[in-house]
Short mmCIF file of C-alpha atoms in Angstrom, two decimals:
data_model
loop_
_atom_site.label_atom_id
_atom_site.label_comp_id
_atom_site.label_asym_id
_atom_site.label_seq_id
_atom_site.Cartn_x
_atom_site.Cartn_y
_atom_site.Cartn_z
CA MET A 18 95.90 111.11 70.45
CA THR A 19 94.51 113.95 72.50
CA ILE A 20 94.56 114.42 76.24
CA GLU A 21 91.12 114.03 77.78
CA SER A 22 90.10 115.54 81.08
CA ASN A 23 89.01 112.09 82.23
CA PRO A 24 91.99 110.12 83.60
CA ALA A 25 90.17 106.80 83.08
CA GLN A 26 89.84 107.58 79.37
CA ASN A 27 93.53 108.49 79.18
CA LEU A 28 94.51 105.19 80.81
CA ALA A 29 92.29 103.28 78.41
CA LYS A 30 93.99 105.05 75.50
CA ILE A 31 97.45 104.27 76.89
CA ARG A 32 96.49 100.60 77.31
CA SER A 33 95.20 100.47 73.73
CA LEU A 34 98.35 102.12 72.39
CA ALA A 35 100.52 99.73 74.41
CA ILE A 36 98.65 96.72 73.02
CA ASP A 37 99.17 98.06 69.49
CA THR A 38 102.86 98.65 70.26
CA PHE A 39 103.63 95.31 71.90
CA GLY A 40 101.20 93.12 69.98
CA SER A 41 99.41 91.52 72.90
CA GLU A 42 97.51 92.50 76.01
CA SER A 43 99.82 90.51 78.27
CA ALA A 44 102.99 92.13 76.89
CA ALA A 45 101.39 95.57 77.11
CA GLU A 46 100.27 95.06 80.71
CA SER A 47 103.70 93.79 81.64
CA TRP A 48 105.38 96.90 80.22
CA LEU A 49 102.79 99.25 81.70
CA ASN A 50 103.13 97.81 85.20
CA GLN A 51 106.92 97.47 85.45
CA TYR A 52 109.11 100.24 86.85
CA HIS A 53 110.75 102.27 84.09
CA ALA A 54 113.90 104.17 85.03
CA LEU A 55 113.33 107.01 82.54
CA LEU A 56 109.89 107.67 83.97
CA GLY A 57 110.78 107.06 87.61
CA ALA A 58 107.77 104.76 88.06
CA ALA A 59 105.62 102.26 86.21
CA PRO A 60 104.22 103.81 83.01
CA ILE A 61 100.62 103.16 84.09
CA VAL A 62 101.22 105.22 87.25
CA VAL A 63 102.94 108.04 85.35
CA ALA A 64 100.12 108.15 82.77
CA GLU A 65 97.59 109.09 85.47
CA SER A 66 98.61 112.75 85.17
CA SER A 67 98.18 114.82 82.00
CA SER A 68 101.90 115.45 81.60
CA GLY A 69 102.69 111.82 82.38
CA PHE A 70 100.15 110.67 79.81
CA VAL A 71 102.06 112.63 77.18
CA GLU A 72 105.41 111.18 78.28
CA VAL A 73 104.15 107.59 78.17
CA GLN A 74 102.52 108.25 74.80
CA LYS A 75 105.88 109.55 73.48
CA MET A 76 107.72 106.49 74.79
CA LEU A 77 105.27 104.12 73.14
CA GLY A 78 105.62 106.07 69.91
CA ALA A 79 109.40 105.78 70.06
CA ILE A 80 109.19 102.05 70.73
CA SER A 81 106.75 101.61 67.83
CA PHE A 82 109.14 103.31 65.45
CA GLY A 83 112.21 101.40 66.57
CA GLY A 84 113.56 103.80 69.15
CA VAL A 85 115.30 102.30 72.15
CA VAL A 86 113.60 103.41 75.33
#
């Protein structure tokens, strides 16, 4: 997944990845909108910046592959 210059496209990609990771839109939205201590904010807020997008993408990847995050 590449970082686009358009934040709206990045958020759409993060939402899609979260749905793939958690298996449903409701579970993905719940995770994206809840405060996460490792990120210091809700993942959807963090993903608004380019560096935050990468961090949230990494977390979702770790969760997908059985990592505890």
